CSV table of C-alpha atoms in Angstrom, one decimal:
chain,number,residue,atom,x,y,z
A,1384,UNK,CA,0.0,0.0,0.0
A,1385,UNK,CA,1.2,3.3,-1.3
A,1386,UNK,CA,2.0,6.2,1.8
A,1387,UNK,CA,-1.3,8.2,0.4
A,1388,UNK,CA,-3.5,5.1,0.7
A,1389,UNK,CA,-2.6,4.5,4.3
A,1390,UNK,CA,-5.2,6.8,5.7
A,1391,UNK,CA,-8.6,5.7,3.4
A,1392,UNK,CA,-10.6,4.1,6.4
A,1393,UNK,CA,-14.1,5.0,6.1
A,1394,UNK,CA,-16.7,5.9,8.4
A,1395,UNK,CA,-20.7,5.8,8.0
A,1396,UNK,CA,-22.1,8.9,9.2
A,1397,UNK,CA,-25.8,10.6,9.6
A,1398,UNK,CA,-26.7,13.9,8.7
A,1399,UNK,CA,-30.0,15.7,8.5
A,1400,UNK,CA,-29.5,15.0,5.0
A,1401,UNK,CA,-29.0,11.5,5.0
A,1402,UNK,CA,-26.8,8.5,5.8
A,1403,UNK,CA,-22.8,9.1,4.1
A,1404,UNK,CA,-19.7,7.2,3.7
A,1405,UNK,CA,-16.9,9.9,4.4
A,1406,UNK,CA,-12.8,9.4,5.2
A,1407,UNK,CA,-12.7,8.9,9.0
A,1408,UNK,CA,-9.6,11.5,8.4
A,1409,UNK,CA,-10.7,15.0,7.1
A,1410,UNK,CA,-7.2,14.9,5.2
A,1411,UNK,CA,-8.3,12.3,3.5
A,1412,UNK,CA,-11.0,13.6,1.8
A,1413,UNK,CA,-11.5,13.7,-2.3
A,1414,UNK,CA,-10.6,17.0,-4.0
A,1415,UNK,CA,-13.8,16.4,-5.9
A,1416,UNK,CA,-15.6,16.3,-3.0
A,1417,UNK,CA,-18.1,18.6,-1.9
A,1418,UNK,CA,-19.1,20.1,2.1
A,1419,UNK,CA,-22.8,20.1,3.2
A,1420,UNK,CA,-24.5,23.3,3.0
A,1421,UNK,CA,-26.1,24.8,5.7
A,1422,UNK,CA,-30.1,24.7,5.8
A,1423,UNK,CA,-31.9,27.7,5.6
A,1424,UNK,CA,-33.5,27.6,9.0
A,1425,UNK,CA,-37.3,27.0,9.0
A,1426,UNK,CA,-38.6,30.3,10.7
A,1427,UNK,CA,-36.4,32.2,7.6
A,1428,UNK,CA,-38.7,30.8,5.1
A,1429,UNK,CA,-42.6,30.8,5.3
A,1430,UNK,CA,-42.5,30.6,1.5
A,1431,UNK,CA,-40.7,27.7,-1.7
A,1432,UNK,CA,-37.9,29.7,-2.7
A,1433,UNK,CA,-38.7,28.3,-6.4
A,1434,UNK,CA,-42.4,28.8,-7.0
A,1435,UNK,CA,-43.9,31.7,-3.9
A,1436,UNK,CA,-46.3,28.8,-2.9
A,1437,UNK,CA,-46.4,29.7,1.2
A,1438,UNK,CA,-45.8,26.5,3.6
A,1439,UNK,CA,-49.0,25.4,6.0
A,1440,UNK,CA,-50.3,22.4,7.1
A,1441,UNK,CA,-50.7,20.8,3.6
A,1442,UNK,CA,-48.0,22.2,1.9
A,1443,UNK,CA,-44.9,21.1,3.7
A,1444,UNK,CA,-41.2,22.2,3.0
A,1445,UNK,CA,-38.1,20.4,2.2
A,1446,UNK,CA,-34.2,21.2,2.3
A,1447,UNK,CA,-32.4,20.4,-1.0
A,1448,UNK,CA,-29.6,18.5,0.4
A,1449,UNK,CA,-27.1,20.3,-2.3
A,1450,UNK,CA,-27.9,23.9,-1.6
A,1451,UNK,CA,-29.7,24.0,1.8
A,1452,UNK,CA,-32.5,25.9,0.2
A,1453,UNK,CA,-36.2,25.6,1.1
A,1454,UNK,CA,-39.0,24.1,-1.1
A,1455,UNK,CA,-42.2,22.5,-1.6
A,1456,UNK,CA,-42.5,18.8,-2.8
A,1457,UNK,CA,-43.3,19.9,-5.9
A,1458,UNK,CA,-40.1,21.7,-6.7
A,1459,UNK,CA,-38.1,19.4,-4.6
A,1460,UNK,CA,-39.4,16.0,-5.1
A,1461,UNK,CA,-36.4,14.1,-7.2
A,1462,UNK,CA,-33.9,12.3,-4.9
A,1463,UNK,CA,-30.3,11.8,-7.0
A,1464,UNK,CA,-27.1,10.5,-6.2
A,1465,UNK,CA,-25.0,13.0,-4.6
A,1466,UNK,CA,-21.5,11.7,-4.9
A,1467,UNK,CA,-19.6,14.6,-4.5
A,1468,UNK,CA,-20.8,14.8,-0.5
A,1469,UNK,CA,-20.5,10.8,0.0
A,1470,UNK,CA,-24.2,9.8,0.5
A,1471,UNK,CA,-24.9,6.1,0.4
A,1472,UNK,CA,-28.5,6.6,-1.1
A,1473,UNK,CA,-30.0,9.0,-3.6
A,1474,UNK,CA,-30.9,12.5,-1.9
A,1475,UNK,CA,-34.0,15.0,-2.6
A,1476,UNK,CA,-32.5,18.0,-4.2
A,1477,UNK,CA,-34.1,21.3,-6.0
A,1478,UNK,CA,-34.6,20.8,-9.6
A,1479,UNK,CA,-31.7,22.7,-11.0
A,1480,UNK,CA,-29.5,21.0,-8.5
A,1481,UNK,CA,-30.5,17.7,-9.4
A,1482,UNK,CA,-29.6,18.4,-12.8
A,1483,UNK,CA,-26.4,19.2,-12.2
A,1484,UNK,CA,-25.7,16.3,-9.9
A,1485,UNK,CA,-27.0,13.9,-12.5
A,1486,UNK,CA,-24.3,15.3,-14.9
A,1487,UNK,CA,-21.3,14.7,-11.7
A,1488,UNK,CA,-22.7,11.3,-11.8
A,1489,UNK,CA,-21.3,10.3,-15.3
A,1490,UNK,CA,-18.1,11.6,-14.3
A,1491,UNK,CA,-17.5,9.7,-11.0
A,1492,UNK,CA,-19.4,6.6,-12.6
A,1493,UNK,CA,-17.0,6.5,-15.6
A,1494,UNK,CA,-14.1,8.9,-15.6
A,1495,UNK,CA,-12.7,8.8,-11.9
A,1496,UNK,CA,-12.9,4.4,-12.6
A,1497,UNK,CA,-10.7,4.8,-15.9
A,1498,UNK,CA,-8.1,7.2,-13.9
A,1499,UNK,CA,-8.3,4.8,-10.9
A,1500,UNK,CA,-8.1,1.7,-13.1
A,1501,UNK,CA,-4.6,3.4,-14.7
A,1502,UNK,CA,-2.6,3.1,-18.0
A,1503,UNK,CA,0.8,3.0,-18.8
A,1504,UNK,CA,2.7,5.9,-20.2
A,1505,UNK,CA,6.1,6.6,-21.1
A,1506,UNK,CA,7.0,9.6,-18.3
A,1507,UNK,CA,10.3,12.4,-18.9
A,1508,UNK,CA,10.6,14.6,-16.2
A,1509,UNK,CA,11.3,17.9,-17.2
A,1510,UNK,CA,13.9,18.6,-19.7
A,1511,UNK,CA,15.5,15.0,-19.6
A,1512,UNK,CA,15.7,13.3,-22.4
A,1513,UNK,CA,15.4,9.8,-21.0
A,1514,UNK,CA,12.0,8.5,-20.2
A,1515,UNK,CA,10.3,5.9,-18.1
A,1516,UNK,CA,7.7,3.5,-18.8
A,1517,UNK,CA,5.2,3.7,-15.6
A,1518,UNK,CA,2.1,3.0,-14.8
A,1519,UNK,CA,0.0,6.3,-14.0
A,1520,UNK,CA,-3.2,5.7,-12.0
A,1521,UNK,CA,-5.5,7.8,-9.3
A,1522,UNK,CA,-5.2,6.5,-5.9
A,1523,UNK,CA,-8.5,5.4,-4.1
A,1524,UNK,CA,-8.6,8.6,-2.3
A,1525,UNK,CA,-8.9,10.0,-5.4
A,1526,UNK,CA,-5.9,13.0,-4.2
A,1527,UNK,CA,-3.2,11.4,-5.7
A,1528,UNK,CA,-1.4,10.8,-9.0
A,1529,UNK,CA,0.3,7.4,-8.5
A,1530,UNK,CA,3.1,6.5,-10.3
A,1531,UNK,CA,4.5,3.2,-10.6
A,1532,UNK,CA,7.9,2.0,-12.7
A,1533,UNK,CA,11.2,1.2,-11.4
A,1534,UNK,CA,10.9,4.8,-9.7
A,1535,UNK,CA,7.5,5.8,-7.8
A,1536,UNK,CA,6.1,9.0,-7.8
A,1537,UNK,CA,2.8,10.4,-5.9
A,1538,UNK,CA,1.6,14.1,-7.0
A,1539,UNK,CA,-1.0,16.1,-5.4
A,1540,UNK,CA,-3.7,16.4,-7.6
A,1541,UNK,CA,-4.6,19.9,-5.8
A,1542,UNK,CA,-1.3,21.1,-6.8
A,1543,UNK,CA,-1.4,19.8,-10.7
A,1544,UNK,CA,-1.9,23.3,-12.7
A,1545,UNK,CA,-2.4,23.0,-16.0
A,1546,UNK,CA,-3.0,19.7,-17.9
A,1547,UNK,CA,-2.1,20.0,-21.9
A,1548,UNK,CA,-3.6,16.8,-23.5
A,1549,UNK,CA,-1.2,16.2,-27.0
A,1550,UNK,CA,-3.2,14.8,-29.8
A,1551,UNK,CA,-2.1,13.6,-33.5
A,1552,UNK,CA,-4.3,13.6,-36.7
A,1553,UNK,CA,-5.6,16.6,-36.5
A,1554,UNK,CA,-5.9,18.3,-40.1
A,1555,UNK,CA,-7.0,22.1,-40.9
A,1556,UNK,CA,-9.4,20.1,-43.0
A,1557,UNK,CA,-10.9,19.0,-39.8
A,1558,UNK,CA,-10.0,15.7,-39.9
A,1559,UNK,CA,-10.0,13.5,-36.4
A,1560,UNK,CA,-7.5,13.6,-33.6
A,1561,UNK,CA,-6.6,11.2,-30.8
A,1562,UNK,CA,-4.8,11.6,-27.5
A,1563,UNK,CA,-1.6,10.7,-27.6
A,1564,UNK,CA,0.3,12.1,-24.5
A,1565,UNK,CA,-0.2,15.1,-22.1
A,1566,UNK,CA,2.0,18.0,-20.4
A,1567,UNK,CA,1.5,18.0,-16.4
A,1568,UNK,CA,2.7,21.1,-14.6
A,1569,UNK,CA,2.6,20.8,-10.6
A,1570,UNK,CA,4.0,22.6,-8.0
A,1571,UNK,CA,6.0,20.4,-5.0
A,1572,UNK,CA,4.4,21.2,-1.5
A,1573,UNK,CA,6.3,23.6,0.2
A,1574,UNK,CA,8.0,25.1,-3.5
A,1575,UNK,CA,6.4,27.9,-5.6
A,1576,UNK,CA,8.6,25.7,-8.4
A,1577,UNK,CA,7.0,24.5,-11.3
A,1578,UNK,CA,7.5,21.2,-12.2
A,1579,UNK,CA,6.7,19.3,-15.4
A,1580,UNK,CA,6.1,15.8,-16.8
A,1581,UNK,CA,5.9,14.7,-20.0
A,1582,UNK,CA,3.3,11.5,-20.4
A,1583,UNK,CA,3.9,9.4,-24.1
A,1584,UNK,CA,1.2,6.5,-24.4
A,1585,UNK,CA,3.1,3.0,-25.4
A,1586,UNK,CA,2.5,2.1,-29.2
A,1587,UNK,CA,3.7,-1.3,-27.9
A,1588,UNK,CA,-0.4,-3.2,-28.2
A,1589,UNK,CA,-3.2,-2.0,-29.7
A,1590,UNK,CA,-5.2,-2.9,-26.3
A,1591,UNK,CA,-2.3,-0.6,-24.5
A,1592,UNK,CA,-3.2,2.6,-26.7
A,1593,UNK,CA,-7.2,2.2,-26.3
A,1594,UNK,CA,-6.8,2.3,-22.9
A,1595,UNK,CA,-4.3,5.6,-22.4
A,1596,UNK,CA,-6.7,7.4,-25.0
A,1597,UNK,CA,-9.4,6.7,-22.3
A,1598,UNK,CA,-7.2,7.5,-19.7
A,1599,UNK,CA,-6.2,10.8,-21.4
A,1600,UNK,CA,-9.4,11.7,-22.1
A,1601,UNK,CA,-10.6,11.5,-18.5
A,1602,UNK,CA,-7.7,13.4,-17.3
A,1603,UNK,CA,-9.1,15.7,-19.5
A,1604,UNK,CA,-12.5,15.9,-18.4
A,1605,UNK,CA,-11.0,16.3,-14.8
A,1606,UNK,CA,-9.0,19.1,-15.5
A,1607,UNK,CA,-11.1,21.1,-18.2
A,1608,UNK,CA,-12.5,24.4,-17.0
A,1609,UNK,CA,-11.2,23.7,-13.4
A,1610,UNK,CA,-7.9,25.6,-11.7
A,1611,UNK,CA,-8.9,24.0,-8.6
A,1612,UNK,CA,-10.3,20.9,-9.5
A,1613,UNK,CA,-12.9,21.1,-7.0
A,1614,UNK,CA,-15.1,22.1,-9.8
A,1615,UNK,CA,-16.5,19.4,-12.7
């Protein structure tokens, strides 16, 4: 077991929101993850914050478990999985919430497994020209960048920032492109220094290249439009 691994013990937990499977160590805890939100407090909402329609006896209100927010059943009536704040079982949540939790749940169905499930890459480090043939995979805590040849590496993945995926095939014509390789800037903990790896998939098997493509193009879903990648 790696040294980041050594600390994913899990713990079930319950919330007002529901029941949750979180790291029994708060350092633990996913980058991707996400903190419950405080609930707006009954007495600061005689009224759905969606529709107007005012709470009584009939009309009941209900907390969105992604935003805190208060609503009727009508407006909060779908229960989704909520990945990103570890609940075991789907959660009610506010329609526009839902919708985005919905899309979070392709990624951590498919493209946290491919990253976790690794590939194997040929890795330079910096400016060398010599290169390593590792394997590159995301540790189960999901914060780490594993990797594995006759060195060892583990990056922060909060300190990873900027991911450049390099493609070949592309044609001004518009022709198609496929991920061949990516750029990885990161910054040692305790260092303002950039550092930078270069990842080259191995043209050694045809199986070998299908699976870095996937594996680059989930690192790419990770990392696009995100600085922090906190954010999907």
């Amino acid at each position: 077991m790696s040294g980041c691994e050594a600390r994913d013990a899990k713990k079930l937990v319950r919330s007002p929101s529901g029941l949750r499977m979180v790291p029994e160590h708060r350092s633990a805890r996913s980058p991707f993850g996400l903190d419950e939100p405080p609930w707006v407090p009954d007495k600061e909402c005689p009224r759905c914050m969606q529709c107007d329609t005012k709470f009584d006896f009939i009309t009941r209100k209900h907390h969105c478990r992604r935003c805190g927010k208060c609503f009727c059943d009508k407006c909060c009536s779908k229960k989704v999985p909520l990945p990103r704040m570890c609940f075991v079982d789907p959660v009610r949540q506010c329609a526009e919430c839902a919708l985005i939790s919905q899309k979070e749940t392709e990624f951590y169905d498919k493209q946290l497994k491919v990253l976790m499930n690794g590939a194997t890459f040929f890795v330079t480090l910096g400016t060398s020209d010599k290169s390593e043939l590792m394997v590159c995979r995301l540790s189960n805590n999901q914060r780490y960048l594993v990797l594995d040849g006759d060195s060892h590496y583990e990056i922060e993945i909060i300190q990873i920032s900027t991911v450049q995926i390099l493609t070949e095939g592309f044609t001004p014509g518009g022709g198609n492109s496929r991920a061949i390789g990516m750029i990885l800037q990161y910054k040692v903990p305790g260092s303002e220094e950039l550092k930078q790896m270069k990842f080259t998939a191995s043209e050694d098997f045809s199986c070998n290249k299908k699976l870095s493509a996937s594996w680059l193009a989930a690192m790419h879903k990770v990392s696009k439009g995100s600085q922090t990648w906190r954010k999907l």
